[in-house]
Coordinates of C-alpha atoms in Angstrom, one line a residue:
M10 CA -30.9 37.3 -23.4
T11 CA -30.1 37.8 -19.7
R12 CA -27.0 36.4 -18.1
G13 CA -27.4 32.8 -17.0
A14 CA -30.6 32.2 -19.0
R15 CA -31.2 28.6 -19.9
I16 CA -30.7 27.7 -23.5
H17 CA -33.7 25.5 -24.3
D18 CA -33.8 22.8 -26.8
P19 CA -36.9 21.3 -28.5
L20 CA -36.1 17.9 -27.2
A21 CA -35.6 19.2 -23.7
R22 CA -39.0 20.9 -23.9
A23 CA -40.6 17.7 -25.1
S24 CA -39.1 15.9 -22.1
R25 CA -41.2 18.0 -19.8
R26 CA -44.5 17.0 -21.5
T27 CA -46.7 14.1 -20.5
D28 CA -46.8 11.1 -22.8
G29 CA -50.3 12.2 -23.8
D30 CA -49.1 15.7 -24.8
T31 CA -46.1 14.6 -26.7
A32 CA -46.4 14.4 -30.5
M33 CA -43.6 12.0 -30.8
T34 CA -43.8 8.3 -29.9
R35 CA -41.5 6.9 -27.3
P36 CA -39.3 4.9 -29.8
A37 CA -39.0 8.0 -32.0
T38 CA -38.0 10.1 -29.0
L39 CA -35.3 7.7 -28.0
A40 CA -34.0 7.5 -31.5
L41 CA -33.8 11.2 -31.7
A42 CA -32.1 11.4 -28.3
A43 CA -29.5 8.9 -29.5
A44 CA -28.9 10.9 -32.6
L45 CA -28.5 14.1 -30.7
V46 CA -26.1 12.5 -28.3
A47 CA -23.9 11.7 -31.2
V48 CA -24.2 15.2 -32.7
L49 CA -24.4 17.5 -29.7
A50 CA -22.1 15.6 -27.2
T51 CA -19.1 17.6 -28.0
P52 CA -18.5 20.7 -25.7
P53 CA -17.3 23.9 -27.4
A54 CA -14.6 23.4 -30.0
A55 CA -12.3 25.9 -28.4
R56 CA -12.5 24.2 -25.0
E57 CA -9.7 24.7 -22.5
S58 CA -9.8 21.4 -20.6
R59 CA -8.0 19.9 -17.7
T60 CA -8.1 16.3 -16.6
E61 CA -8.5 15.1 -13.0
R62 CA -8.3 11.5 -11.7
V63 CA -11.1 10.7 -9.3
A64 CA -10.4 8.4 -6.3
F65 CA -13.0 7.7 -3.7
P66 CA -12.0 7.9 0.0
A67 CA -10.9 4.6 1.3
G68 CA -13.8 2.3 2.1
T69 CA -16.4 4.5 0.4
T70 CA -18.4 4.1 -2.8
G71 CA -18.6 7.7 -3.9
T72 CA -17.3 11.3 -3.6
T73 CA -18.4 14.9 -4.0
I74 CA -16.3 17.3 -6.0
E75 CA -16.6 21.1 -5.8
G76 CA -15.3 23.1 -8.7
S77 CA -15.9 26.0 -11.1
I78 CA -15.4 26.7 -14.8
T79 CA -15.3 30.0 -16.7
G80 CA -16.0 30.5 -20.4
Y81 CA -14.7 27.7 -22.6
E82 CA -13.0 25.9 -19.7
A83 CA -14.0 22.2 -19.2
V84 CA -13.0 19.6 -16.6
D85 CA -12.7 15.9 -17.5
Y86 CA -13.0 13.6 -14.5
L87 CA -11.7 10.1 -14.9
V88 CA -13.3 7.4 -12.8
G89 CA -12.7 3.7 -13.0
A90 CA -15.6 1.2 -12.9
E91 CA -16.4 -2.4 -13.9
A92 CA -18.9 -3.7 -16.4
G93 CA -22.2 -4.4 -14.6
Q94 CA -21.6 -1.8 -11.9
R95 CA -24.1 1.0 -11.5
M96 CA -22.8 4.6 -11.7
M97 CA -24.8 7.6 -10.6
V98 CA -23.6 11.2 -11.3
T99 CA -25.4 14.4 -10.2
L100 CA -24.4 17.9 -11.1
E101 CA -25.6 20.7 -8.9
T102 CA -25.1 24.2 -10.1
G103 CA -26.8 27.6 -10.1
H104 CA -25.7 28.2 -13.7
T105 CA -28.4 27.0 -16.1
A106 CA -26.1 26.4 -19.1
T107 CA -23.7 24.0 -17.4
Y108 CA -23.9 20.3 -18.1
F109 CA -21.8 17.1 -18.3
N110 CA -21.2 14.3 -20.7
V111 CA -20.3 10.7 -19.9
Y112 CA -17.9 8.9 -22.2
E113 CA -17.1 5.2 -22.3
P114 CA -13.6 3.9 -21.8
G115 CA -11.4 4.8 -24.8
K116 CA -13.6 7.8 -25.8
G117 CA -13.6 11.4 -24.8
P118 CA -14.7 14.9 -25.8
G119 CA -14.9 15.2 -29.6
E120 CA -16.3 11.7 -29.8
E121 CA -19.8 10.1 -29.3
A122 CA -20.8 10.3 -25.7
L123 CA -22.6 7.6 -23.7
A124 CA -25.0 10.2 -22.3
V125 CA -25.5 13.9 -22.2
S126 CA -27.0 15.4 -19.0
Q127 CA -28.8 18.1 -21.0
F128 CA -31.3 15.5 -22.2
G129 CA -33.0 14.8 -18.9
G130 CA -36.1 12.6 -19.0
V131 CA -35.5 11.5 -22.6
H132 CA -32.3 9.6 -22.7
P133 CA -32.7 6.3 -20.7
M134 CA -29.5 6.9 -18.8
V135 CA -30.5 10.5 -17.9
P136 CA -33.6 10.4 -15.7
D137 CA -33.5 14.2 -15.2
I138 CA -31.4 17.1 -16.3
N139 CA -27.8 16.8 -14.9
R140 CA -28.4 13.3 -13.6
F141 CA -26.9 10.1 -14.8
D142 CA -27.9 6.7 -13.6
A143 CA -27.1 3.5 -15.5
T144 CA -25.5 0.1 -15.4
L145 CA -22.2 0.4 -17.1
P146 CA -21.6 -1.7 -20.3
T147 CA -17.8 -2.1 -20.1
S148 CA -14.9 -2.0 -17.7
G149 CA -12.3 0.8 -17.6
D150 CA -12.0 4.5 -17.1
Y151 CA -15.1 6.6 -17.7
T152 CA -14.8 10.3 -18.5
I153 CA -17.3 12.8 -17.0
S154 CA -16.8 16.1 -18.8
V155 CA -18.2 19.2 -17.2
Y156 CA -18.6 22.1 -19.6
M157 CA -20.6 25.2 -20.4
M158 CA -22.8 25.8 -23.5
R159 CA -21.3 28.0 -26.2
S160 CA -23.6 30.9 -25.8
A161 CA -22.7 31.3 -22.1
A162 CA -19.0 30.4 -22.7
R163 CA -18.8 33.3 -25.3
R164 CA -19.9 35.7 -22.5
D165 CA -17.1 34.3 -20.3
E166 CA -19.6 33.4 -17.6
T167 CA -18.5 31.5 -14.5
A168 CA -20.3 28.4 -13.1
E169 CA -19.6 27.0 -9.7
Y170 CA -20.8 23.4 -9.2
R171 CA -20.9 20.3 -7.0
L172 CA -20.4 17.0 -8.8
R173 CA -21.5 13.8 -6.9
I174 CA -20.2 10.5 -8.3
E175 CA -21.3 7.2 -6.8
I176 CA -20.5 3.6 -7.8
P177 CA -22.0 1.1 -5.4
A178 CA -20.1 -2.1 -4.9
A179 CA -21.3 -4.8 -7.2
Q180 CA -22.5 -8.1 -5.7
T181 CA -20.5 -10.0 -8.3
M182 CA -17.9 -8.8 -10.7
T183 CA -16.5 -11.4 -13.0
E184 CA -15.1 -9.3 -15.9
T185 CA -11.4 -8.4 -15.5
V186 CA -10.6 -4.9 -16.5
E187 CA -9.0 -4.7 -19.9
R188 CA -7.7 -1.7 -21.7
D189 CA -4.8 -1.4 -24.2
Y190 CA -2.8 -4.2 -22.7
A191 CA -1.1 -7.3 -24.2
D192 CA -2.7 -10.7 -23.9
G193 CA -1.9 -12.5 -20.8
L194 CA -3.3 -13.7 -17.5
Q195 CA -7.0 -12.8 -17.5
G196 CA -6.7 -10.1 -20.1
G197 CA -3.6 -8.2 -18.9
P198 CA 0.1 -8.6 -19.5
D199 CA 2.0 -11.4 -17.8
F200 CA 4.3 -8.8 -16.1
W201 CA 4.1 -5.2 -14.8
Q202 CA 6.7 -2.7 -14.0
V203 CA 6.4 0.0 -11.3
R204 CA 6.6 3.5 -12.7
L205 CA 6.8 6.4 -10.2
A206 CA 7.2 10.1 -10.9
D207 CA 9.4 10.4 -7.8
R208 CA 11.9 7.5 -8.2
T209 CA 12.9 7.7 -4.5
S210 CA 9.3 7.0 -3.3
R211 CA 7.6 3.6 -2.9
L212 CA 4.4 2.1 -4.1
N213 CA 2.2 0.6 -1.4
V214 CA 1.0 -3.0 -1.7
H215 CA -2.3 -3.5 0.0
S216 CA -4.0 -6.6 1.1
G217 CA -7.1 -5.7 -0.9
P218 CA -8.2 -3.4 -3.7
S219 CA -8.6 -0.4 -1.5
A220 CA -6.5 2.5 -0.2
G221 CA -7.8 1.7 3.2
A222 CA -6.7 -2.0 3.1
P223 CA -3.6 -2.8 5.2
V224 CA -0.3 -2.1 3.7
I225 CA 1.6 -5.3 3.4
G226 CA 4.7 -4.1 1.5
R227 CA 6.2 -1.3 -0.6
L228 CA 7.8 -1.5 -4.0
A229 CA 10.5 0.6 -5.6
H230 CA 10.4 2.3 -9.0
G231 CA 11.4 -0.1 -11.7
K232 CA 10.3 -3.2 -9.8
T233 CA 9.0 -6.0 -12.1
L234 CA 5.9 -7.8 -10.9
R235 CA 3.9 -10.8 -12.0
N236 CA 0.3 -10.3 -12.9
A237 CA -1.2 -12.6 -10.2
G238 CA -4.9 -12.2 -10.8
G239 CA -5.8 -9.3 -13.2
C240 CA -7.2 -5.9 -12.2
R241 CA -10.4 -4.6 -10.7
M242 CA -12.0 -1.2 -10.3
A243 CA -12.7 -0.1 -6.8
E244 CA -13.0 3.3 -5.2
G245 CA -13.0 4.9 -8.6
R246 CA -9.6 3.6 -9.6
R247 CA -7.9 0.5 -11.1
W248 CA -6.3 -2.0 -8.7
C249 CA -4.1 -4.8 -9.9
D250 CA -3.4 -8.1 -8.1
V251 CA 0.4 -8.6 -8.3
S252 CA 3.3 -10.6 -6.8
D253 CA 7.0 -10.2 -6.7
T254 CA 9.9 -12.6 -6.7
R255 CA 10.0 -12.6 -2.9
G256 CA 6.5 -14.1 -2.6
L257 CA 4.8 -10.9 -1.7
R258 CA 1.3 -10.7 -3.2
G259 CA -1.2 -7.9 -2.9
W260 CA -3.0 -5.1 -4.7
V261 CA -1.5 -1.9 -6.1
A262 CA -2.9 1.1 -7.9
G263 CA -2.8 0.3 -11.6
A264 CA -2.0 3.9 -12.5
F265 CA 1.6 3.3 -11.4
L266 CA 2.1 0.2 -13.6
I267 CA 3.2 -0.3 -17.2
E268 CA 3.5 -3.5 -19.2
A269 CA 6.9 -5.2 -18.8
A270 CA 9.0 -8.1 -20.0
P271 CA 9.6 -11.1 -17.8
P272 CA 12.2 -10.5 -15.1
A273 CA 15.6 -12.2 -15.0
P274 CA 15.4 -15.7 -13.4
D275 CA 15.5 -15.5 -9.6
R276 CA 17.9 -17.4 -7.5
P277 CA 17.3 -21.2 -7.1
V278 CA 15.3 -22.0 -4.0
L279 CA 16.7 -25.4 -3.1
P280 CA 17.6 -26.1 0.5
A281 CA 21.3 -26.1 1.3
H282 CA 20.8 -29.4 3.1
A283 CA 17.9 -31.8 3.4
A284 CA 15.7 -30.9 6.2
V285 CA 15.2 -33.5 8.9
P286 CA 11.9 -33.3 10.8
S287 CA 11.5 -32.8 14.5
A288 CA 10.1 -35.7 16.4
D289 CA 7.5 -33.6 18.2
P290 CA 4.0 -33.1 16.6
V291 CA 2.8 -29.5 16.1
D292 CA -0.2 -28.0 17.7
G293 CA -2.3 -26.5 14.8
A294 CA -4.0 -24.1 17.2
A295 CA -0.7 -22.5 18.4
P296 CA -0.4 -18.7 17.7
A297 CA 3.1 -19.2 16.3
F298 CA 5.5 -22.0 15.3
V299 CA 9.3 -22.3 15.5
V300 CA 11.2 -24.2 12.8
R301 CA 13.1 -27.2 14.2
L302 CA 15.5 -29.1 12.0
A303 CA 17.8 -31.9 13.0
N304 CA 20.5 -30.4 10.8
R305 CA 20.7 -26.8 11.8
G306 CA 22.3 -25.8 8.6
G307 CA 19.2 -26.9 6.6
L308 CA 16.4 -24.6 5.2
L309 CA 12.7 -25.4 5.2
N310 CA 10.8 -24.7 2.0
M311 CA 7.7 -22.5 2.1
H312 CA 5.3 -23.5 -0.7
G313 CA 2.5 -21.6 -2.4
A314 CA 0.1 -24.4 -1.7
P315 CA -0.1 -27.4 0.7
S316 CA 1.9 -29.6 -1.7
A317 CA 5.6 -30.5 -2.1
A318 CA 5.1 -29.8 -5.9
A319 CA 3.8 -26.3 -5.3
P320 CA 6.2 -23.4 -6.1
V321 CA 8.7 -22.6 -3.4
I322 CA 8.2 -18.9 -2.4
A323 CA 10.6 -18.6 0.6
Q324 CA 12.9 -20.6 2.8
L325 CA 13.1 -20.7 6.6
P326 CA 16.2 -21.4 8.7
F327 CA 16.4 -23.4 11.9
G328 CA 14.9 -21.4 14.8
A329 CA 12.8 -19.0 12.6
T330 CA 9.5 -18.1 14.3
V331 CA 6.5 -17.8 12.0
R332 CA 2.9 -16.8 12.7
N333 CA 0.1 -19.3 12.4
A334 CA -1.7 -17.5 9.5
G335 CA -4.5 -20.0 8.8
G336 CA -4.2 -23.3 10.7
C337 CA -3.1 -26.7 9.4
T338 CA -4.6 -29.2 7.0
V339 CA -3.7 -32.6 5.6
A340 CA -2.7 -33.1 2.0
E341 CA -0.6 -35.7 0.2
G342 CA -0.6 -37.8 3.3
R343 CA 1.1 -35.2 5.5
R344 CA 0.1 -32.2 7.6
W345 CA 0.8 -28.7 6.2
C346 CA 0.5 -25.4 8.1
D347 CA -0.4 -22.0 6.6
V348 CA 2.2 -19.6 8.1
A349 CA 3.6 -16.1 7.6
D350 CA 7.2 -15.0 8.3
A351 CA 8.7 -11.7 9.4
R352 CA 9.3 -10.5 5.8
G353 CA 5.7 -10.7 4.8
H354 CA 6.0 -14.1 3.0
R355 CA 2.9 -16.3 3.5
G356 CA 2.7 -20.0 2.4
W357 CA 2.6 -23.6 3.4
V358 CA 5.2 -25.6 5.2
A359 CA 5.4 -29.2 6.3
A360 CA 4.1 -29.4 9.9
Q361 CA 6.6 -32.1 10.9
F362 CA 9.3 -29.4 10.9
L363 CA 7.4 -27.1 13.4
V364 CA 7.0 -26.9 17.1
P365 CA 4.6 -24.6 18.9
G366 CA 6.0 -21.2 19.7
E367 CA 5.1 -17.8 21.1
T368 CA 4.1 -14.9 18.9
D369 CA 7.4 -13.0 18.6
V370 CA 6.7 -11.1 15.4
I371 CA 5.1 -7.7 15.4
E372 CA 2.2 -6.8 13.2
L373 CA 2.3 -3.5 11.3
H374 CA -1.1 -2.7 9.7
G375 CA -2.0 -6.3 9.8
S376 CA 1.1 -7.6 7.9
V377 CA 4.0 -9.3 9.5
A378 CA 6.8 -6.9 8.8
F379 CA 8.8 -6.6 12.0
H380 CA 11.2 -9.1 13.6
A381 CA 11.1 -9.8 17.3
V382 CA 12.5 -6.9 19.3
E383 CA 16.1 -7.6 20.3
E384 CA 17.8 -6.2 23.3
I385 CA 18.5 -2.4 23.3
P386 CA 22.3 -2.3 23.8
T387 CA 23.0 -1.7 27.5
D388 CA 25.6 0.9 26.6
L389 CA 22.8 3.0 25.0
I390 CA 20.6 3.0 28.1
P391 CA 21.3 5.9 30.5
A392 CA 22.9 4.6 33.7
D393 CA 20.6 6.6 35.9
S394 CA 17.2 5.4 34.8
G395 CA 15.5 7.7 37.4
A396 CA 16.9 10.9 35.9
R397 CA 16.0 12.3 32.5
A398 CA 18.8 13.5 30.4
A399 CA 18.7 17.3 29.9
S400 CA 19.0 17.0 26.1
T401 CA 15.9 14.7 26.1
V402 CA 13.9 17.1 28.2
A403 CA 14.9 19.8 25.7
G404 CA 13.5 17.7 22.9
T405 CA 16.8 16.6 21.4
M406 CA 17.5 12.9 21.3
P407 CA 21.1 11.9 21.9
E408 CA 22.5 10.2 18.8
I409 CA 23.8 6.7 19.0
P410 CA 27.6 6.7 18.8
E411 CA 29.0 5.1 15.6
P412 CA 30.2 1.6 16.8
H413 CA 32.4 0.9 13.8
A414 CA 35.2 3.4 13.4
G415 CA 36.5 4.3 10.0
R416 CA 33.2 3.9 8.2
R417 CA 33.4 5.7 4.9
E418 CA 30.9 8.5 4.0
I419 CA 28.2 7.3 1.6
P420 CA 26.6 9.6 -1.0
S421 CA 23.8 12.0 0.2
G422 CA 20.4 10.5 -0.3
T423 CA 21.4 6.9 0.0
P424 CA 20.2 4.7 2.8
P425 CA 22.7 4.1 5.7
Y426 CA 21.4 0.6 6.1
F427 CA 20.2 -2.1 3.7
G428 CA 17.9 -5.0 4.3
T429 CA 18.5 -8.2 2.3
F430 CA 15.7 -10.0 0.5
G431 CA 15.3 -13.0 -1.8
A432 CA 14.3 -16.6 -1.5
S433 CA 17.7 -17.8 -0.2
A434 CA 20.7 -16.7 1.7
V435 CA 22.7 -13.7 0.3
A436 CA 26.4 -14.1 0.0
V437 CA 28.8 -11.3 1.1
R438 CA 32.0 -11.6 -1.0
A439 CA 35.6 -10.4 -0.6
A440 CA 35.4 -8.5 -3.9
P441 CA 32.6 -7.0 -6.1
E442 CA 32.4 -10.0 -8.4
A443 CA 30.4 -13.2 -8.5
G444 CA 33.4 -15.5 -8.4
A445 CA 35.0 -13.9 -5.3
Q446 CA 35.4 -15.7 -2.1
T447 CA 32.4 -15.7 0.3
V448 CA 33.2 -13.9 3.5
F449 CA 29.9 -14.6 5.2
T450 CA 26.2 -15.2 4.3
V451 CA 23.0 -13.7 5.7
M452 CA 19.4 -14.7 5.6
P453 CA 16.7 -12.6 3.9
G454 CA 15.6 -9.8 6.2
T455 CA 19.1 -9.1 7.7
V456 CA 20.1 -5.5 8.3
L457 CA 23.5 -4.5 6.9
R458 CA 25.5 -1.3 7.0
N459 CA 25.8 0.5 3.7
L460 CA 29.5 1.3 3.0
G461 CA 28.9 2.5 -0.5
C462 CA 28.0 1.1 -3.9
E463 CA 29.9 0.6 -7.2
G464 CA 27.7 -0.4 -10.1
A465 CA 25.9 -3.6 -9.4
W466 CA 27.7 -4.2 -6.1
C467 CA 27.5 -2.6 -2.7
E468 CA 30.1 -2.8 0.1
V469 CA 28.3 -3.8 3.3
G470 CA 29.1 -4.4 6.9
S471 CA 27.6 -6.6 9.5
V472 CA 25.8 -4.7 12.3
G473 CA 26.9 -7.0 15.1
D474 CA 30.6 -7.1 14.3
D475 CA 33.3 -5.6 12.0
R476 CA 32.9 -8.1 9.1
T477 CA 32.6 -6.4 5.7
G478 CA 32.3 -7.5 2.1
W479 CA 30.5 -7.0 -1.2
A480 CA 26.9 -8.0 -2.0
E481 CA 24.9 -7.8 -5.2
A482 CA 22.8 -4.7 -5.2
A483 CA 19.9 -6.7 -6.7
W484 CA 19.4 -8.4 -3.3
L485 CA 19.5 -5.2 -1.2
E486 CA 16.8 -2.6 -0.4
P487 CA 16.7 0.3 2.0
A488 CA 16.1 -1.0 5.5
E489 CA 12.8 0.4 6.8
S490 CA 12.5 1.5 10.4
A491 CA 10.5 -1.6 11.6
L492 CA 13.2 -4.0 10.3
R493 CA 16.1 -1.9 11.8
A494 CA 14.4 -1.4 15.2
G495 CA 13.6 -5.1 15.3
Q496 CA 17.3 -5.9 15.1
G497 CA 18.4 -3.2 17.5
V498 CA 19.6 -0.7 15.0
F499 CA 18.5 2.6 16.3
D500 CA 19.0 6.2 15.2
A501 CA 18.7 7.6 18.7
T502 CA 18.0 6.6 22.3
G503 CA 16.8 8.3 25.4
L504 CA 14.2 8.4 28.1
I505 CA 10.4 9.1 27.9
T506 CA 7.7 9.2 30.6
C507 CA 5.7 6.0 30.8
T508 CA 3.2 4.2 33.0
Q509 CA 2.8 0.5 32.9
A510 CA -0.5 0.1 34.8
A511 CA -3.5 2.4 35.7
S512 CA -2.4 2.7 39.4
A513 CA 1.3 2.7 38.8
P514 CA 3.3 6.0 39.1
A515 CA 4.8 7.6 36.0
R516 CA 8.5 7.0 35.5
D517 CA 11.3 7.2 33.0
C518 CA 11.6 4.4 30.4
A519 CA 14.5 3.9 28.1
F520 CA 13.7 3.8 24.4
G521 CA 15.4 3.4 21.0
V522 CA 14.0 4.8 17.8
A523 CA 14.6 4.0 14.1
R524 CA 13.4 6.7 11.7
D525 CA 12.3 6.6 8.1
G526 CA 12.0 10.4 7.9
G527 CA 9.1 12.8 8.0
G528 CA 7.9 11.6 11.3
S529 CA 7.6 7.9 10.2
A530 CA 9.4 5.8 12.8
T531 CA 9.4 2.7 14.9
L532 CA 10.0 3.3 18.6
V533 CA 10.9 0.5 21.1
V534 CA 10.3 1.2 24.8
I535 CA 11.7 -0.8 27.7
R536 CA 8.8 -0.9 30.2
P537 CA 9.4 -0.8 34.0
D538 CA 8.9 -4.6 34.1
G539 CA 11.7 -5.1 31.6
M540 CA 9.4 -6.1 28.7
R541 CA 9.4 -4.2 25.5
R542 CA 6.7 -2.3 23.6
A543 CA 7.0 -1.3 19.9
L544 CA 5.1 1.8 18.7
F545 CA 4.7 2.6 15.0
F546 CA 4.3 6.1 13.6
E547 CA 3.6 7.4 10.1
N548 CA 4.0 11.1 9.3
G549 CA 4.2 11.9 13.0
A550 CA 0.9 10.1 13.8
F551 CA 0.6 6.9 15.9
V552 CA -0.8 4.1 13.8
S553 CA -0.3 0.8 15.7
T554 CA 1.5 -1.1 18.4
D555 CA 3.1 -4.6 18.4
A556 CA 1.3 -7.8 19.1
S557 CA 4.3 -9.5 20.7
Q558 CA 3.5 -9.0 24.3
A559 CA 1.0 -11.0 26.3
G560 CA -1.8 -9.1 28.1
G561 CA -5.0 -7.3 27.3
G562 CA -6.9 -6.7 24.1
F563 CA -4.7 -3.9 23.0
D564 CA -7.2 -1.1 23.1
T565 CA -5.2 1.9 21.8
E566 CA -5.7 5.6 21.8
A567 CA -3.5 8.5 20.8
T568 CA -3.9 12.2 21.8
R569 CA -1.8 15.3 21.3
A570 CA -0.6 17.6 24.1
G571 CA 1.6 20.4 22.6
D572 CA 4.5 18.7 20.8
T573 CA 3.9 15.4 22.5
T574 CA 1.9 12.3 21.4
I575 CA 0.3 10.5 24.4
V576 CA -0.3 6.8 23.5
R577 CA -2.5 4.6 25.7
I578 CA -2.4 0.8 25.2
D579 CA -4.9 -0.8 27.6
D580 CA -3.6 0.6 31.0
E581 CA -0.1 1.5 29.6
R582 CA 0.7 5.2 28.8
Y583 CA 3.6 6.6 26.8
E584 CA 4.5 10.2 26.2
I585 CA 6.4 10.5 22.9
P586 CA 7.9 13.9 22.1
D587 CA 8.0 15.0 18.4
A588 CA 11.8 15.2 18.7
A589 CA 12.0 11.5 19.2
L590 CA 10.3 10.9 15.8
Y591 CA 11.7 13.8 13.8
G592 CA 15.1 14.2 15.4
G593 CA 16.4 17.3 17.2

């Protein structure tokens, strides 16, 4: 037999006859096809397989994979889908003895296959050789195994191929994905835990079940989450609807979750003092609201629904500005407004405690994650704003002097700043113990200096003064650049070239930058008119700008010129050297 010759099968030959020429009846043919699927579905016994997880590009319903196998090699592709969805698989190869099998969730090579691509035209799910097209019976991870027939594998032949997998979005999908999970909310466990191979990395929380959906938060390894709404298959992978104790709710990739026990009870979320309403009515069409309480030490509860009986998911202090996220409604005889705060919490508050305000939060990828930009300290702005510092021209940003002398060295790899979180104020104590005297308290979302940790406690310092104390590590997380820059905590300052209007001349503008590392940073620029513009970068690429300034429709464009990113926002223009993002 010549190299690459097709190994024919009686059933395959029968599939090419017309119904009138075939000796078997259609029911008998299908019965035989089913029997052969069970008998012949297994690739060579000595297979050398590898497994690859398939994830479709964000916002798409399919992908094409190019690969090759030699001899007894096989590749098992895992792709997630829901019951009722249609899956189409096509294998293109010049090698006539290479096929694929499709296995249902929970099954794989060595077990009965759902379909074998060799049986084209006979099996109802295989309309032609190396084509699969069917409505899927169950939800979960399907295995598509590409392999070579034994006769060709024995000759150590090589087959190059292109595998196309498509799963169009279903109109309605009501079945929650279930696998080997405990009973709980809609078929999954009550709680998940984040499991990451790199424990220093973070798991993105998206606003929808898609890698292209806006990122609304990030979760650390070991974080316990509530199963908020079950899991779904999208873009070829499993996505789970989760929420954390801070009120953050969104979708995460299920591959990074394991079943977990309930977390320890969170802090009580009762207000320190009763909130007394403002006398002014709120305008439900305002872009933002400001919390106004008669007793400024009070806290306003944010509920999960427009009801005083709904769970409290966050608390807001006097003067806090929140975005109008969905307007206002009337329930239980009072007005409630759907709002979002600067930490990503979204919920309902009583409208009587709100007054109209300006939008002074900055949106990052569609989620509120950045406090209003504070003043860049005047001692960090070069005195001669018309002359660029030589170090800045050379691409090295001058580091901000350490304002707090005597700060101890913290271990390598630990964050220099923490951000606080939780549903209530965080106490900073005189000693690392729960009964120690409270030195000061801070609200969630406050940046603190990291002075070193011991066990479950970390010594922290206020950014604005020399106060120090101990806070429970459970209420601290690394402060990301957007949070730090929003509170005026910068890694470097300097001058960049900027233009405020189309006809205006270019000039030097002071800036401050807070870096997350790897080119991810938040850069705040003081424009010639004294206003501020925040620019967000990820991996060295410009991704978005703030929405805190009044003006145009924020048409943005970013181009590269050498080692500089040129950002245009309406008629504004900013030249950002790579050194500002990465450090010099």
